[in-house]
Each structure stands twice: as C-alpha cells, then as structure tokens.
Coordinates of C-alpha atoms and ligand atoms in Angstrom, one line a residue:
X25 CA -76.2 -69.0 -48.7
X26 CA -76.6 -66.3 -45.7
X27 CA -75.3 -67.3 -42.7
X28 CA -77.3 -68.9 -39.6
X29 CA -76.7 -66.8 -35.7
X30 CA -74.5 -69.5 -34.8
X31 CA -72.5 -69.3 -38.0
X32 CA -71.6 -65.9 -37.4
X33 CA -71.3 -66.2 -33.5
X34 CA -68.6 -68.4 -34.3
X35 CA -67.1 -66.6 -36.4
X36 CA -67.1 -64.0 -34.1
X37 CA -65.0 -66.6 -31.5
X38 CA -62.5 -66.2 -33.5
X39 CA -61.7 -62.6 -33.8
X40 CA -58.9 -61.4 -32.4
X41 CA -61.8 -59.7 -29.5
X42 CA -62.3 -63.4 -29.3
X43 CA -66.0 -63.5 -28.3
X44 CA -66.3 -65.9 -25.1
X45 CA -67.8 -69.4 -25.4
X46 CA -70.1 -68.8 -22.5
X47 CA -71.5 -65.1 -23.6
X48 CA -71.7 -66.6 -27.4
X49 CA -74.0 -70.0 -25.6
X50 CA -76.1 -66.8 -23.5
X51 CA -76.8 -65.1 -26.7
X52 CA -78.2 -68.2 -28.2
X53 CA -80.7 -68.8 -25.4
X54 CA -81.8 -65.4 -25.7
X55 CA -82.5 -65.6 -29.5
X56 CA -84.2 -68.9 -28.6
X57 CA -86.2 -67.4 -26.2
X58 CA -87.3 -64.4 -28.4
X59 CA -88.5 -66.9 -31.3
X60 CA -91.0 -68.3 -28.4
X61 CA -91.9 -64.6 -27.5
X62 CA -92.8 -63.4 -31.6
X63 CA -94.4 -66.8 -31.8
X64 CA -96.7 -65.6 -28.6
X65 CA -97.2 -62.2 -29.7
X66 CA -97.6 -63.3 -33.3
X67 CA -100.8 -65.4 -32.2
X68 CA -102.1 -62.7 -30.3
X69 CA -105.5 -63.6 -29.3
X70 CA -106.1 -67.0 -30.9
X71 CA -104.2 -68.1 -27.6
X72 CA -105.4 -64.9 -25.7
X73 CA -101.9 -63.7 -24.5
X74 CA -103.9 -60.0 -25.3
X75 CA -104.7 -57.8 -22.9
X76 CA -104.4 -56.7 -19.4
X77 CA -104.3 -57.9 -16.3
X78 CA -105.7 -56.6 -13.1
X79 CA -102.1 -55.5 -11.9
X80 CA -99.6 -53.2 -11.9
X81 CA -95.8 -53.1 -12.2
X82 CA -92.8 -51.7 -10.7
X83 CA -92.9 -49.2 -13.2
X84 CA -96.4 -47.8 -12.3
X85 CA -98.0 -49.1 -15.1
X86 CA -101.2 -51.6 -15.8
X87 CA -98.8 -55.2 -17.0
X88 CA -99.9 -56.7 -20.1
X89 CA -100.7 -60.1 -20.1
X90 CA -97.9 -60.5 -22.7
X91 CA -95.3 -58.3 -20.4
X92 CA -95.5 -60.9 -18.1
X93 CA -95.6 -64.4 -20.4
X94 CA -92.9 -62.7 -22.2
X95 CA -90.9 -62.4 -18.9
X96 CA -91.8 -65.6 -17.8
X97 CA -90.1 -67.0 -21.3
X98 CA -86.7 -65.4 -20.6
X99 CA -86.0 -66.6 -17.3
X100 CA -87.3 -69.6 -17.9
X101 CA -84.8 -69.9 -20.7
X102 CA -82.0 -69.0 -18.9
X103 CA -82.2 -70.2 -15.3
X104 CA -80.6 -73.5 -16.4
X105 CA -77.8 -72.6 -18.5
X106 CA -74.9 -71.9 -16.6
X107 CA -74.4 -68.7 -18.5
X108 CA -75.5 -66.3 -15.8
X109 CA -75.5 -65.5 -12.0
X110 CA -78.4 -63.2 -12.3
X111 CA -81.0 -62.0 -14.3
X112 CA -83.3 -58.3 -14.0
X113 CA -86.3 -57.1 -15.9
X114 CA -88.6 -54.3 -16.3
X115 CA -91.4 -56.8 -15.0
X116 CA -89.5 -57.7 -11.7
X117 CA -88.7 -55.4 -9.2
X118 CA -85.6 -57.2 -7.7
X119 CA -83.1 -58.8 -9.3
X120 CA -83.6 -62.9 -9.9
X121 CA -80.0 -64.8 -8.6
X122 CA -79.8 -68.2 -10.3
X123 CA -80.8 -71.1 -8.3
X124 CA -78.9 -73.0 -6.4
X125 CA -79.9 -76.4 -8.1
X126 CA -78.6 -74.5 -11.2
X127 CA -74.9 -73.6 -12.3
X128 CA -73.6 -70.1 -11.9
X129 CA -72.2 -68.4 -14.9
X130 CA -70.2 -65.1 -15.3
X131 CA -72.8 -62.7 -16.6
X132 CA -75.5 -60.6 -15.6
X133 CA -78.9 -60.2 -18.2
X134 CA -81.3 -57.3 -18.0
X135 CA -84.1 -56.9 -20.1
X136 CA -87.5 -55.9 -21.2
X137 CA -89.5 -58.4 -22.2
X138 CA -92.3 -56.3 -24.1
X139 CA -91.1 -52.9 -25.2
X140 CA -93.9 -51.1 -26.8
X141 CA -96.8 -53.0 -24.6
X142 CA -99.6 -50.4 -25.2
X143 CA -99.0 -51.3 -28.9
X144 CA -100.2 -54.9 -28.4
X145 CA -103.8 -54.7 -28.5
X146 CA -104.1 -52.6 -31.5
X147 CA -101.5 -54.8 -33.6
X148 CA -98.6 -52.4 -33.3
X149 CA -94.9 -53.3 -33.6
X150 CA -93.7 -54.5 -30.2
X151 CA -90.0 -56.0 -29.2
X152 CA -87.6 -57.0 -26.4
X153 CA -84.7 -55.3 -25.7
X154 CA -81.7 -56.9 -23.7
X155 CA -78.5 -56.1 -22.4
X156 CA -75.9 -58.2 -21.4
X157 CA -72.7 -57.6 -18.1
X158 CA -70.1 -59.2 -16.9
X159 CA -70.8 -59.9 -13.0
X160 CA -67.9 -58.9 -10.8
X161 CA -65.7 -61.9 -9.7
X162 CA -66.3 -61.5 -6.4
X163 CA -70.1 -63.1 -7.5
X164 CA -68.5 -66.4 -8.3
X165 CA -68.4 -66.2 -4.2
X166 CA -71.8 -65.2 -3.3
X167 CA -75.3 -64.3 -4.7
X168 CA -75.4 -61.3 -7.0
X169 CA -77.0 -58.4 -6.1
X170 CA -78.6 -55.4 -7.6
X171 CA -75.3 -53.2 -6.7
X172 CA -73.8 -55.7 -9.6
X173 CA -75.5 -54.8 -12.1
X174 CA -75.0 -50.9 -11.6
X175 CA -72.4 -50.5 -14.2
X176 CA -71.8 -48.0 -16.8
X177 CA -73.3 -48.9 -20.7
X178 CA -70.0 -49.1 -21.7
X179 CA -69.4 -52.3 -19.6
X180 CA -71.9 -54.0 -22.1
X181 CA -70.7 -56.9 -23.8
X182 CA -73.5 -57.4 -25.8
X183 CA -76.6 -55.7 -26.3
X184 CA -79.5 -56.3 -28.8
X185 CA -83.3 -56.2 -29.4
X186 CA -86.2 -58.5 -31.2
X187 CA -88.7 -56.5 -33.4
X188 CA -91.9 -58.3 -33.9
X189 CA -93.0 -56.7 -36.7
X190 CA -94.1 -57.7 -40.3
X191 CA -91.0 -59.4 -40.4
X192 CA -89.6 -60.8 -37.0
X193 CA -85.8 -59.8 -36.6
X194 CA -82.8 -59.8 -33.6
X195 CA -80.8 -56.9 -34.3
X196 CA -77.7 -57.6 -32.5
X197 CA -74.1 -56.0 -31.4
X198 CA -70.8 -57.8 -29.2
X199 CA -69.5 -54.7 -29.9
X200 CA -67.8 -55.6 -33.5
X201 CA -70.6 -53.4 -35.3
X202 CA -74.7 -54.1 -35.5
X203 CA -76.1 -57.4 -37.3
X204 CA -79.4 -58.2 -38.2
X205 CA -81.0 -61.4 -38.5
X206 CA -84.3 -62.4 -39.9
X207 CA -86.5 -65.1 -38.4
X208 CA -87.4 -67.9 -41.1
X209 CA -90.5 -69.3 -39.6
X210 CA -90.4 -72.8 -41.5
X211 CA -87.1 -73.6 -40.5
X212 CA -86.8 -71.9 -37.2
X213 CA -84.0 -70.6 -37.7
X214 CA -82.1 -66.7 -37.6
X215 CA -80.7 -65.7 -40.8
X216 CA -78.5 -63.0 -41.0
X217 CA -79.9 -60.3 -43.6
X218 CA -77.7 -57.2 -42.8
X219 CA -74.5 -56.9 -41.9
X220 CA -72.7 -53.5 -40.4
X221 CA -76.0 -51.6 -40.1
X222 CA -75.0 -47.7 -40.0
X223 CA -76.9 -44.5 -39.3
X224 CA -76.2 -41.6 -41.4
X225 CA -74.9 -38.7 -40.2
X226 CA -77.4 -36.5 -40.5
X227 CA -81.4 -37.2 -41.2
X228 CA -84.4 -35.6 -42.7
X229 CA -86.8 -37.5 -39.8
X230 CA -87.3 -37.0 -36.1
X231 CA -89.5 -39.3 -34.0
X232 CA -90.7 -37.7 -30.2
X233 CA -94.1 -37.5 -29.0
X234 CA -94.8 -33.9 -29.9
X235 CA -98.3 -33.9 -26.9
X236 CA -95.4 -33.4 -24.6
X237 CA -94.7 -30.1 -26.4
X238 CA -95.8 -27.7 -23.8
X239 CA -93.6 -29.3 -20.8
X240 CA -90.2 -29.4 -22.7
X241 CA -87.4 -27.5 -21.7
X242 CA -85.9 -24.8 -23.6
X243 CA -83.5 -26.3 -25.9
X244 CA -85.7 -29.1 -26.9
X245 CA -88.7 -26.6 -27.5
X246 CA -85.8 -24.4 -30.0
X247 CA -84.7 -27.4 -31.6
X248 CA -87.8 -29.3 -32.3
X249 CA -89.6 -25.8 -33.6
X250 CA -86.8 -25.4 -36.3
X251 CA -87.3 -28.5 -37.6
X252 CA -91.2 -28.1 -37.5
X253 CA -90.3 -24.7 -39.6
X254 CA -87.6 -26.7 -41.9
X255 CA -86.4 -24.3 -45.0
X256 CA -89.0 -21.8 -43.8
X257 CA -86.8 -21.5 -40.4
X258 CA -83.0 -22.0 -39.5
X259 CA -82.8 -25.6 -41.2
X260 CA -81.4 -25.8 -44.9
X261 CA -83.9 -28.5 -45.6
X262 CA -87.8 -29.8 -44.3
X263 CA -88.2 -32.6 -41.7
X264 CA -90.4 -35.6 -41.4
X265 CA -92.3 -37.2 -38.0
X266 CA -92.4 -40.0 -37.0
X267 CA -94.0 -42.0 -33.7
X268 CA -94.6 -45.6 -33.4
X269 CA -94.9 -45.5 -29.5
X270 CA -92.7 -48.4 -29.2
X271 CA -88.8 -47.6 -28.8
X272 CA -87.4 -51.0 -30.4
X273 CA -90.0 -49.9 -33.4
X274 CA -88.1 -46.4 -33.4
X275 CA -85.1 -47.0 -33.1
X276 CA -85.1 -49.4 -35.5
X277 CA -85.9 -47.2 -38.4
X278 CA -83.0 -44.8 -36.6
X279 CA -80.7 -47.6 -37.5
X280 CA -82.0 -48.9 -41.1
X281 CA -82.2 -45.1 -42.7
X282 CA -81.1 -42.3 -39.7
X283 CA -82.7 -40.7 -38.0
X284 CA -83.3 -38.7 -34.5
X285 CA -85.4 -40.6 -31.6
X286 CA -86.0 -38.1 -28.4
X287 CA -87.6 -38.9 -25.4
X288 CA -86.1 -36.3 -23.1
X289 CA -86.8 -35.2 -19.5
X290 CA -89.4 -32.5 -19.1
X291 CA -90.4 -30.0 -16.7
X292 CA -93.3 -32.3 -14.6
X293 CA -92.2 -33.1 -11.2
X294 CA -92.4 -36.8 -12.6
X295 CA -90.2 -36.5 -16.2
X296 CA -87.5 -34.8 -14.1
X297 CA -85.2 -38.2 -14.8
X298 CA -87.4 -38.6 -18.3
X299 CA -89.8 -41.9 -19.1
X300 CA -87.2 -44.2 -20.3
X301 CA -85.2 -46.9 -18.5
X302 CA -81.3 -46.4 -18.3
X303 CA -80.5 -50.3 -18.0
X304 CA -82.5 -52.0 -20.1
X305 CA -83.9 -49.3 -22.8
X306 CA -81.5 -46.5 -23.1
X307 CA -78.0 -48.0 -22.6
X308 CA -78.7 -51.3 -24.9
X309 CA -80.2 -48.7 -27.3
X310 CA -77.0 -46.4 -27.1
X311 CA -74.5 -49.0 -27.6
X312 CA -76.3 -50.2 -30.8
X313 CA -76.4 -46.9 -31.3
X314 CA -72.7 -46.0 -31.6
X315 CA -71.8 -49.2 -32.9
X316 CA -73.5 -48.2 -35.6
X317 CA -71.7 -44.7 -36.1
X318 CA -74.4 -42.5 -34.4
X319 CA -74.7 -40.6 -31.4
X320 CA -76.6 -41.6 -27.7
X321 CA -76.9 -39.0 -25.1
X322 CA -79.7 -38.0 -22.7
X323 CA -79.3 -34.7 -24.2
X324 CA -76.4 -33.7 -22.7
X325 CA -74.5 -36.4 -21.6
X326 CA -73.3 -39.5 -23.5
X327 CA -76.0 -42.4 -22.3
X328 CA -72.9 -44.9 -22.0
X329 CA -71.2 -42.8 -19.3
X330 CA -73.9 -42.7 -16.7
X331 CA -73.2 -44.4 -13.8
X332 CA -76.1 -46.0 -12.5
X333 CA -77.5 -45.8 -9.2
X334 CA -80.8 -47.8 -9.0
X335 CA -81.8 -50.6 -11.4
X336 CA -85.1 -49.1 -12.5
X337 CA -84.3 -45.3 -13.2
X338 CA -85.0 -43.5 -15.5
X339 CA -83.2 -41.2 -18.1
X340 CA -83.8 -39.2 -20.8
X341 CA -83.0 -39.8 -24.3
X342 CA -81.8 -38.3 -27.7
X343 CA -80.1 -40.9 -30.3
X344 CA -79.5 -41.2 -33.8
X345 CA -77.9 -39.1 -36.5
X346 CA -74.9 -37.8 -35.0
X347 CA -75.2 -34.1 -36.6
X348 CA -78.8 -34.0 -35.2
X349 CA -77.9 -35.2 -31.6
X350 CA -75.0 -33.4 -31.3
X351 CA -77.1 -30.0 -32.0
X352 CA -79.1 -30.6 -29.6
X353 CA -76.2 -30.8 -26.5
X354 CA -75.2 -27.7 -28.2
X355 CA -78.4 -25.8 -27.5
X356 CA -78.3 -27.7 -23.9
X357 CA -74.8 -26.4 -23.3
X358 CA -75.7 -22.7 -24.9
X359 CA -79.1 -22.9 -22.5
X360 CA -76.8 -23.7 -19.3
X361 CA -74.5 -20.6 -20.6
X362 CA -77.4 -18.3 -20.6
Ligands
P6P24 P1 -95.6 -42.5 -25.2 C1 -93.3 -47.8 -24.5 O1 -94.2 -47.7 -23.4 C2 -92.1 -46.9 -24.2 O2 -91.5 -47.3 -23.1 C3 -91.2 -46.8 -25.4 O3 -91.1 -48.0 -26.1 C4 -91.8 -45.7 -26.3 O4 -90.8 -45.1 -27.1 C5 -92.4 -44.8 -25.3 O5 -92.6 -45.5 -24.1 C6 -93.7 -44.3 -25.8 O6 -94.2 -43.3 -24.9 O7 -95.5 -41.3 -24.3 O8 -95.7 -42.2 -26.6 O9 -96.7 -43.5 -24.7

C-alpha cells in the first residue's frame, strides 16, 4: 500500500527534525492548491484558461492567462489558513501580508505559479515551483515586508515543485531528502511513488539553450564546446541535449536520471544577473538539488549562499551532477586567474 502526503508528513512530525505542525498543515494547502492548478492546465482550452492576456508582468513579460488563475489559486488557498504572514509570487510585484480578518502564521511562501508559461499553448510540460521561510519573530508584531523574505536558500524549510506533465506529480523536500508523489486523479489523492530521489554524480546529458551560444562568457563557451566535441575533444565519453524550456520540466529529469541544467548570465547588458529568479526558481531548485546529492551554484557560487537583496532578481544558474557543476566553477575560477 504506498503511502498518502499526509501519511508521510506525519511521519516526518516525528523525526527527531520534528517537522512543525503548522509548516506540515502549509504544505498541505499547497499540494491542494496545485491539484486545482494541473486540473486547470490539464483542461486547457475546453475552459479557455489558454492564452494571453493583454498585459504584462513584473517580470517584463506578456502574463498567460494561466500565470495569473494559477496565482489567483495559491493565495486564494492560503490567505485563510493561519499558516503564513505573507505570501510573494512571480505574478505580483509586492509582497501580499495576510489579512487582517485572517490569522497570522509563522511562515513566509514564495512561488511561481506557472513555470514554463510559453510552454502552455503548444501542450508543453509546465509546473509551479514553491519555496517555503520562516518569518522573523518580530512579524508576529507587525505586517511582513519584502525585507523578510530576503534570506539566504539555506533558511528554506521546505521547498518543492508540481510538474504537470503526462503524469501530474509534487516533488517535495523538508530537508530530510527529495520525495515524489503522484497525483491519482480518481481518488484525489498524492501518492508517494519515489522516495530519496538522487542525482548521479556525473551525467552523459546537459540541458541550456544553446541560441544563447554567441553571448556566453568564456568558461561556459569552453565547457559547453567539450561536451559538444565528447570523445572527439577533452571528454572521455559523448554527451546528449536536452531543452524543454520549462525549468520544473528540466530539472526534473536532472533529478530522476542526472544530469546538468545551465542557464547562466551572459554578456548582454540585460543577462548580467542571468534570466532566472533567485527566490522562487533557483534557490527552491538548489535545495532540492543538494538534497538530492547534487550540486547548485550560479556558476561560481553555491545558489544557497546568496544573500538576497530584492525579491525579483535574477541569478544565474548551473545544477545537477556534481562532477559536471563543479567543472564548470573550475573553469570560472581558472578564467578569473587568467
Ligand atoms: P528560454 C521559463 O520561461 C523559464 O523561466 C524557465 O522555466 C526555463 O528554463 C527558461 O525560462 C527557458 O528560457 O530562453 O529557453 O525561453
């Protein structure tokens, strides 16, 4: 018999790490919310939740209609329940304090609703990514603010994603290793399927969008031609590609078989900080990441570490396969040393 979310967020209560009863009720809301958000996308355009609307985002970028249903689901799931004083997301450009007329809980959600959003339309895999804080003390005082959220990835207490895909799953961490869990449709319930998930040390496959070729710096120009040269170059063995345009898609496969994922800053005036989004792509990425044995840094630096300094910036990123990550902050660091 596999074991429901709950079954094994209880479990997880009573671990010595004890996981709290409040973060374990947040968690639950979030999956919740996530079944309404594959059951949205899954129905695509019989309900015509496709397409775009006539507006753009804090990001810059055209919002899907499903960008901001999605994001409408998540609050709406977890205004009420006392788990949070605050909640942030790539589709709002402040930070969204509980209501008053609601209870105030101790932690602090930030999200994207729809990662992968240009994949909608054409029936690509798409997913939310989340990542979960504990607010300062002080908040049980006063409002939150965005300076509350501005901690380090390794003050995560939980971090996870939903990847609606062929099969809809919540891949999960509370920092006692990376779970999966399908979604059984008829009984509307999460299943856990995989337990433990681990990358392998080193990889055969790389994912990056190589039409950013001619803008990369230095060391990921040497690094990506050697494995574009494979046995034929400096690499004991040929390398596969890889793109699905959609991080949670990605990454996923970075966890299930290995794997290096690269988005990394470039040299256009706008990719100096890189595309992705340090607080609610890259760090809930890296944790799961290095839970699962691998490696998370934005090509130099471990992602985890950063201190952030605004809620939307950007950072770039290399994760996966340990061996293959860690090569590449060698040929950053030999770059820097001339
Ligand atoms: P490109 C999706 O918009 C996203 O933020 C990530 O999910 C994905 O890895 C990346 O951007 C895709 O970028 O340049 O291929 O469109």
């Amino acid at each position: 018999m596999k074991k429901s979310l709950t079954q094994f967020l209880v479990e997880q209560q009573r671990l010595e790490n004890a996981l709290p009863a409040q973060l374990r009720l947040l968690i639950e809301v979030v999956a919740r919310a996530c079944k309404v958000i594959g059951h949205t996308v899954n129905k695509g355009a019989i309900t015509g939740s496709l397409g775009s609307l006539d507006q753009i985002n804090v990001q810059g970028e055209v919002q899907k209609r499903l960008d901001v249903v999605s994001n409408d689901i998540l609050l709406d799931a977890n205004e009420w329940g006392g788990n949070l004083a605050a909640l942030a997301s790539e589709e709002m450009e402040a930070i969204h304090p509980i209501p008053h007329r609601f209870p105030k809980g101790e932690y602090l959600l930030v999200y994207d609703p729809i990662d992968g959003s240009s994949n909608i339309d054409v029936n690509g895999v798409v997913g939310t990514i989340f990542s979960v804080l504990k607010a300062p003390d002080s908040v049980a005082g006063r409002e939150a603010v965005e300076a509350d959220f501005l901690q380090p990835g390794t003050q995560q207490v939980a971090a996870g994603y939903a990847i609606y895909g062929p099969q809809t799953l919540l891949v999960l961490s509370v920092g006692t290793g990376v779970h999966a869990f399908s979604l059984d449709r008829e009984m509307g319930s999460w299943v856990q399927t995989a337990d433990n998930m681990t990358i392998p040390r080193s990889t055969r496959e790389f994912a990056i969008n190589m039409a950013n070729q001619r803008h990369w710096e230095a060391p990921v120009r040497r690094y990506i031609d050697e494995l574009v040269a494979g046995k034929e170059g400096a690499r004991a063995q040929d390398f596969n590609m890889r793109w699905m345009a959609s991080m949670v898609g990605d990454v996923h496969r970075v966890l299930t078989r290995g794997g290096v994922f690269m988005y990394p800053t470039d040299t256009r005036p706008n990719m100096q900080n890189g595309k992705l989004r340090l607080m609610y792509e890259a760090n809930p990425m890296a944790f799961l990441v290095e839970q699962a044995g691998g490696m998370a840094t934005d090509g130099k630096r471990r992602i985890l570490e950063i201190q952030p300094d605004s809620l939307h910036q950007r950072v770039g990123v290399v994760l996966g396969s340990a061996e293959e990550v860690a090569r590449v902050a060698d040929y950053y660091a030999g770059s820097a040393n001339g």
